[in-house]
């Protein structure tokens, strides 16, 4: 029956280490030495130009966000003022 095999355990697999097995060494990457200083200079100049363009763009984006936030705040105040006026007019009508 299917319930009789429940108590049986499978034999554990036993591995015997063998000293004949060769483990190859892990290859190590060697850094390439550049002979040209020009590549470094071009890289630094490109990074400086990139930063020179990104900083003003980020500042403009930040100022646009602040401007939009200010406009939203003004619009919200106008909506709240109109809501209060409508509520006050409805109260007067109900009296």
C-alpha angles and dihedrals in degrees: 000000000000095000096055095071093057096092096051119100125207115242114259116248112246120204121197114208112234122208090204092072112103116218109201118223119258111255113241121210114236119213114243113234113226116221094193123079089187092078090057093049093048089050093051092047091050091049092050092049090048092052091045089058098039098051096059091042090053091048091051091049091050092050091049090052091050091049092050090048091053092049091049090051091052092048091048091052090051091050091049091049092050091047091053091049092051091048091050091049091050091051091052091050092051093052 
